[in-house]
Backbone as JSON, one array per atom type, in Angstrom:
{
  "sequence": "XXXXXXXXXXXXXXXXXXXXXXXXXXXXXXXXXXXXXXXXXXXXXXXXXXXXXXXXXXXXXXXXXXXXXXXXXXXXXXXXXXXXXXXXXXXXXXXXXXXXXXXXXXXXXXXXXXXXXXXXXXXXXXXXXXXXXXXX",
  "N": [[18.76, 21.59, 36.83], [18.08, 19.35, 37.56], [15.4, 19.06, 37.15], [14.88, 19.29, 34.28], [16.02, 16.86, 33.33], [14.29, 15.03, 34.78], [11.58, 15.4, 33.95], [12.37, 15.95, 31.36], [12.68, 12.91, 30.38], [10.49, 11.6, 31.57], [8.7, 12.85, 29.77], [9.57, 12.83, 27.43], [9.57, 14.48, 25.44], [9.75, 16.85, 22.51], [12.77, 19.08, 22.12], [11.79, 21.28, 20.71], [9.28, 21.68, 21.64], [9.88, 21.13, 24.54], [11.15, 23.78, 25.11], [9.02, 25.39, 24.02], [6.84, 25.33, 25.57], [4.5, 26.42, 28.33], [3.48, 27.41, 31.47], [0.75, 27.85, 31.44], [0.03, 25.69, 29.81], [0.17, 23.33, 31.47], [-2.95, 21.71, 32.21], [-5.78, 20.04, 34.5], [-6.14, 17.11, 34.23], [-9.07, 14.45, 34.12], [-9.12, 13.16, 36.13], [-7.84, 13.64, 38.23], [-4.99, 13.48, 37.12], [-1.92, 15.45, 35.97], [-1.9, 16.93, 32.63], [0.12, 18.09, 29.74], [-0.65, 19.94, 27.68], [0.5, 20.52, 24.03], [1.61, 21.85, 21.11], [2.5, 19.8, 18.39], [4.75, 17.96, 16.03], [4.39, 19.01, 12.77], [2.5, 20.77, 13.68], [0.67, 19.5, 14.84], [-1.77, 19.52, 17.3], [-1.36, 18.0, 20.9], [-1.05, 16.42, 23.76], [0.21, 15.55, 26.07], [0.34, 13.18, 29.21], [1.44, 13.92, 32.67], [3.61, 12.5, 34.19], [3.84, 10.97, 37.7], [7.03, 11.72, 38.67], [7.42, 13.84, 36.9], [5.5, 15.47, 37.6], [5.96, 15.91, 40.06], [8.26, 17.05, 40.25], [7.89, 19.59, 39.12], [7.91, 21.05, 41.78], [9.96, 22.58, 41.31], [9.14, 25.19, 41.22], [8.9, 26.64, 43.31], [11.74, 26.9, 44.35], [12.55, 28.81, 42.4], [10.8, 30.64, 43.25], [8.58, 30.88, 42.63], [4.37, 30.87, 42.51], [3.08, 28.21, 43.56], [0.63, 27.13, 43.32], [-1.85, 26.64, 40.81], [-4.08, 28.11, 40.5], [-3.0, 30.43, 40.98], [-0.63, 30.88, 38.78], [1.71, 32.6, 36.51], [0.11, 32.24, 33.21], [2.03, 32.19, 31.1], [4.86, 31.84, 32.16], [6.9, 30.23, 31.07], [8.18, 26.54, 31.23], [10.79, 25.8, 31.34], [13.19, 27.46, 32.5], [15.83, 30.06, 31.7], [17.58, 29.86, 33.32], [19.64, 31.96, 33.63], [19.37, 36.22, 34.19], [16.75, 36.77, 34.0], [14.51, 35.78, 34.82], [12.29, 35.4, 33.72], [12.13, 34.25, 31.37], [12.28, 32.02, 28.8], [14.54, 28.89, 28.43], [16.42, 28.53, 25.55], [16.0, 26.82, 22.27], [19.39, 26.3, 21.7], [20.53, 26.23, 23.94], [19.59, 24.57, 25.39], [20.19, 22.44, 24.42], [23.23, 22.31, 24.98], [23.37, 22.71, 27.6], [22.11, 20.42, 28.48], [24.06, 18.26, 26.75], [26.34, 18.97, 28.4], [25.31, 18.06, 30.77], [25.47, 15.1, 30.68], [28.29, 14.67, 29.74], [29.66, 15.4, 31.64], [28.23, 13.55, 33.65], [29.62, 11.01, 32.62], [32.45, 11.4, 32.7], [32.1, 10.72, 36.04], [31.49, 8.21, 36.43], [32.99, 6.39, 34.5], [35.45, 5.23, 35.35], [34.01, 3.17, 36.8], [31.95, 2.33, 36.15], [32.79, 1.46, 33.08], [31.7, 1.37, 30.12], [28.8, 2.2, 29.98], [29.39, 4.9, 30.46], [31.07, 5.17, 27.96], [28.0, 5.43, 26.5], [26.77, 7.24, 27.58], [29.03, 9.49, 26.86], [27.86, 9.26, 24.14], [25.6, 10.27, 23.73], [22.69, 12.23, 22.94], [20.91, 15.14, 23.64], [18.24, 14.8, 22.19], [18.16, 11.66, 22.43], [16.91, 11.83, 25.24], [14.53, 11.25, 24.21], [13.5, 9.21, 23.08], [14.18, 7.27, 24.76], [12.5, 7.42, 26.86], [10.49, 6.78, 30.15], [8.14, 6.08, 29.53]],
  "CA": [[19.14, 20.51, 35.93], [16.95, 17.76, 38.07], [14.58, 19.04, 36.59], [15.07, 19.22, 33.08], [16.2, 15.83, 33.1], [13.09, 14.24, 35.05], [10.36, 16.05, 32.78], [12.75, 14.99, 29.5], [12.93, 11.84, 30.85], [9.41, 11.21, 31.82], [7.12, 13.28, 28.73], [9.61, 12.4, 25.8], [9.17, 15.87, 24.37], [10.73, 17.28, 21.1], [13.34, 20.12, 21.91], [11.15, 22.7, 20.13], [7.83, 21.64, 22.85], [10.0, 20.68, 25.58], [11.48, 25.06, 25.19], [7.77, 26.59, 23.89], [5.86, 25.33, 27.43], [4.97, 27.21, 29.43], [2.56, 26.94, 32.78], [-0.75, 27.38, 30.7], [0.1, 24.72, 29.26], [-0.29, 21.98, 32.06], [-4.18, 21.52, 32.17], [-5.74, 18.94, 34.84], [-7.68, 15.69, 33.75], [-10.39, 14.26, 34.58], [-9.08, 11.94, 37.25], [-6.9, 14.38, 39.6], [-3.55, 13.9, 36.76], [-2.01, 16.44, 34.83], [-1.89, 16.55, 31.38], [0.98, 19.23, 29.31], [-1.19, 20.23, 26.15], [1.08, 21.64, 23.29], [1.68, 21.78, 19.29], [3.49, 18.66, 18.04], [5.01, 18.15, 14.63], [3.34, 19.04, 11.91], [1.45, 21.56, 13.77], [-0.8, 19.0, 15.55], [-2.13, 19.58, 18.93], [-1.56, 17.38, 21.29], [-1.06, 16.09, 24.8], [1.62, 14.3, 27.38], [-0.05, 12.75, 30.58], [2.53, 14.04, 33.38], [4.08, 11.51, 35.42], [4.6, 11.72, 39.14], [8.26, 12.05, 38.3], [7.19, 15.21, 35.93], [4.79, 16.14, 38.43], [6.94, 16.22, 41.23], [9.59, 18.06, 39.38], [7.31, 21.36, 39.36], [8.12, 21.75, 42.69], [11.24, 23.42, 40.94], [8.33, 26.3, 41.23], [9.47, 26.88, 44.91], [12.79, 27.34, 43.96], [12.44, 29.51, 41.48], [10.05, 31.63, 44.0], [7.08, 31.56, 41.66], [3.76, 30.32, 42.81], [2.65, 26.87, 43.26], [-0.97, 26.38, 42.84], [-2.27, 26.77, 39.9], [-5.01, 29.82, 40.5], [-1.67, 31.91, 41.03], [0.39, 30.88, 38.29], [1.52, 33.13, 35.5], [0.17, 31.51, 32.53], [3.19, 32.93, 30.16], [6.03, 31.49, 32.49], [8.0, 29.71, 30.59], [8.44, 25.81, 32.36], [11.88, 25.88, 31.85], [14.03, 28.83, 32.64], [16.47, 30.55, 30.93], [19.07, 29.64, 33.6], [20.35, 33.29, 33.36], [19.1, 36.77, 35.35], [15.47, 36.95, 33.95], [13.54, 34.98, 35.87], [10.57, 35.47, 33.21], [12.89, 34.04, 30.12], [13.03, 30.63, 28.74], [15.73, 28.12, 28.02], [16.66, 27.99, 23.96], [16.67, 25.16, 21.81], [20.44, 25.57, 21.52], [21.1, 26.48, 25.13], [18.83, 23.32, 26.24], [21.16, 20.99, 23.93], [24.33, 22.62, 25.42], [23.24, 22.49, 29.14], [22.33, 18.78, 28.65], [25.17, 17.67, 26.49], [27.51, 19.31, 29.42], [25.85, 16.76, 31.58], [25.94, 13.82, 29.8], [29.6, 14.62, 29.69], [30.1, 15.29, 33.12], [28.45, 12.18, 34.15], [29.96, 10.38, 31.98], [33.02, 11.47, 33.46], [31.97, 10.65, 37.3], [31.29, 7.22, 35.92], [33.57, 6.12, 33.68], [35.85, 4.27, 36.59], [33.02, 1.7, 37.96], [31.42, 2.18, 34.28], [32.92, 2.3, 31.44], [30.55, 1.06, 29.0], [27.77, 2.97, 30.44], [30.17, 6.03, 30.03], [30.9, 5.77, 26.68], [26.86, 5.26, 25.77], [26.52, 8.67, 28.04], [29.44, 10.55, 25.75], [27.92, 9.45, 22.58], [24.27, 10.83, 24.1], [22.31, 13.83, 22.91], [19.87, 15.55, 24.2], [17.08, 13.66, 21.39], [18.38, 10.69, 22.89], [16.14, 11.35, 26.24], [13.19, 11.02, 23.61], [13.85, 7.55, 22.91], [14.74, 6.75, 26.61], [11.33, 7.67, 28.04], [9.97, 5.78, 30.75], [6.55, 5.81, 29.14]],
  "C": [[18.31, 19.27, 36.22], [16.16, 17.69, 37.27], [13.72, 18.86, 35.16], [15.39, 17.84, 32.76], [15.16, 14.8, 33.26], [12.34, 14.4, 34.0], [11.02, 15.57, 31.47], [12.4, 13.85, 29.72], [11.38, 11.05, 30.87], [8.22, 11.64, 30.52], [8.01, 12.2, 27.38], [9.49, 13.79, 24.67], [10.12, 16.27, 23.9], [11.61, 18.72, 22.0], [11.95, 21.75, 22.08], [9.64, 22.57, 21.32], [8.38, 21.44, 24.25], [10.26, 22.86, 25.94], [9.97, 25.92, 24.95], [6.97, 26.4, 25.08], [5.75, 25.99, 28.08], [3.83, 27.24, 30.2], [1.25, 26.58, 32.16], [-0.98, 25.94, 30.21], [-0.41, 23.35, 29.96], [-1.79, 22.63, 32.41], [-4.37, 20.23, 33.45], [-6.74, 18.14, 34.13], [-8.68, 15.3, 34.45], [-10.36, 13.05, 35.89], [-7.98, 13.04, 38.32], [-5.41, 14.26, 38.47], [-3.38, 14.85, 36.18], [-1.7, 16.5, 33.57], [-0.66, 18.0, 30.78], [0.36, 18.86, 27.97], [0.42, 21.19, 25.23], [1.29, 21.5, 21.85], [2.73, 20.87, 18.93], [4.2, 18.92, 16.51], [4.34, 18.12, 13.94], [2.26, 20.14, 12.49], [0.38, 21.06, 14.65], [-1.06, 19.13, 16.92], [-2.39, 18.07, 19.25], [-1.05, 17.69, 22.82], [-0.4, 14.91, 25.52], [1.39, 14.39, 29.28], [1.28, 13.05, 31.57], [2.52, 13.03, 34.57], [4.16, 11.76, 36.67], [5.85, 12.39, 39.02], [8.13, 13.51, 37.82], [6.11, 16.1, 36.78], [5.08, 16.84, 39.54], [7.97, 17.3, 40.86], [9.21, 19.62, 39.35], [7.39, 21.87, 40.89], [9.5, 22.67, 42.46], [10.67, 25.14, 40.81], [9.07, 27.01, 42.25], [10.47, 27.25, 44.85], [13.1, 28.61, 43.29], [11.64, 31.14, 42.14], [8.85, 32.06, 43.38], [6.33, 30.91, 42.38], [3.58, 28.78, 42.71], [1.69, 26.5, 42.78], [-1.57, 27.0, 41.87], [-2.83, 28.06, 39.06], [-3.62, 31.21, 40.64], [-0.3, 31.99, 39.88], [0.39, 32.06, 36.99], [1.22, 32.1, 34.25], [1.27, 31.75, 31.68], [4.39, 32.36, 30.6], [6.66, 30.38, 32.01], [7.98, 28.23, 31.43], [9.56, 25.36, 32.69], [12.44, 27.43, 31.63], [14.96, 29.34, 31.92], [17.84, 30.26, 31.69], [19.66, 30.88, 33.84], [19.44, 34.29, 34.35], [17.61, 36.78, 34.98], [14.93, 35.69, 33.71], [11.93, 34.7, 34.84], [10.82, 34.98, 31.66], [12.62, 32.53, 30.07], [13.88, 30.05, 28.12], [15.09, 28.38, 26.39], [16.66, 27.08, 23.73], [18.33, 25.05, 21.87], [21.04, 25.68, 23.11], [21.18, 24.79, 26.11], [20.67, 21.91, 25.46], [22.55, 21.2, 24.41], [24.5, 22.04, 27.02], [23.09, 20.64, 28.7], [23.71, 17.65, 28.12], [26.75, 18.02, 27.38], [27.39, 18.19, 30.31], [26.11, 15.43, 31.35], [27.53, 13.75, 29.67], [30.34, 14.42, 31.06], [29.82, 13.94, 33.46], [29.13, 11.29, 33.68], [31.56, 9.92, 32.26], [33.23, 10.85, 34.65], [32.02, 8.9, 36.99], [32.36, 6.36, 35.58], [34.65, 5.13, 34.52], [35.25, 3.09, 37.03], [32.43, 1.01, 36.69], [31.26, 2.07, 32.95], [32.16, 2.79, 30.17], [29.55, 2.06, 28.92], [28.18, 4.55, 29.44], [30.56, 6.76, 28.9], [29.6, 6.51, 25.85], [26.43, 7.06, 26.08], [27.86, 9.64, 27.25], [29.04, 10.69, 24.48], [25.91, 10.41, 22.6], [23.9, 12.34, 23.69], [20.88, 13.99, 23.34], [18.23, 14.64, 23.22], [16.87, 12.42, 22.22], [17.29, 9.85, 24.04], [14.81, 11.19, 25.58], [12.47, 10.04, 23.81], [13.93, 7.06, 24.82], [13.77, 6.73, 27.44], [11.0, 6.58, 29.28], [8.34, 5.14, 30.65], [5.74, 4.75, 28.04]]
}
């Protein structure tokens, strides 16, 4: 879930590009960062400079027990998971908006005592939401 939240959090990516990604996809630049090439709306190719935050977050590789460095990755793997037993699956668009609108609820929950306000803004939150919210 860290993870899914950093990488939303940090690219800004649509649903439908944040679920079609998958390893091939991150490319490096021409200065040591990495870049996540993929098909925008409308069809257009494009490209979302990865943040440390979003950079860091692929250590969710390790976890997962897949390779780290690059020369060993499957290009095909999926960069988010399916969550479920195959390991070689990725998350849905409606799965993604489920899993996130669970936490947004939950926190919202944990919160809601110290926070209210906050609390409400996090029950009325949907997954789009982290579009808008970027830090970029």
């Amino acid at each position: 879930m860290r993870f899914l939240l950093d990488l939303g959090y940090a690219t800004g990516l649509r649903t439908s590009e944040f679920v079609g990604a998958v390893l091939r996809d991150i490319r490096p630049g021409g200065r040591g960062e990495s870049w996540l090439h993929l098909i925008g709306k409308g069809g257009k190719p494009g490209g979302v400079a990865l943040s440390p935050l979003a950079t860091e977050g692929l250590q969710y590789l390790v976890e997962r027990r897949l390779p780290v460095s690059r020369q060993r990755w499957n290009a095909t793997t999926p960069i988010l998971a399916s969550l479920g037993e195959d390991d070689g699956a990725g998350i849905t668009d409606a799965h993604l908006w489920r899993v996130t609108r669970w936490f947004f609820l939950k926190a919202a929950a944990v919160i809601e005592g110290d926070h209210p306000v906050l609390a409400v803004k996090l029950r009325r939150a949907r997954p789009h939401w982290m579009r808008h919210a970027t830090q970029g």
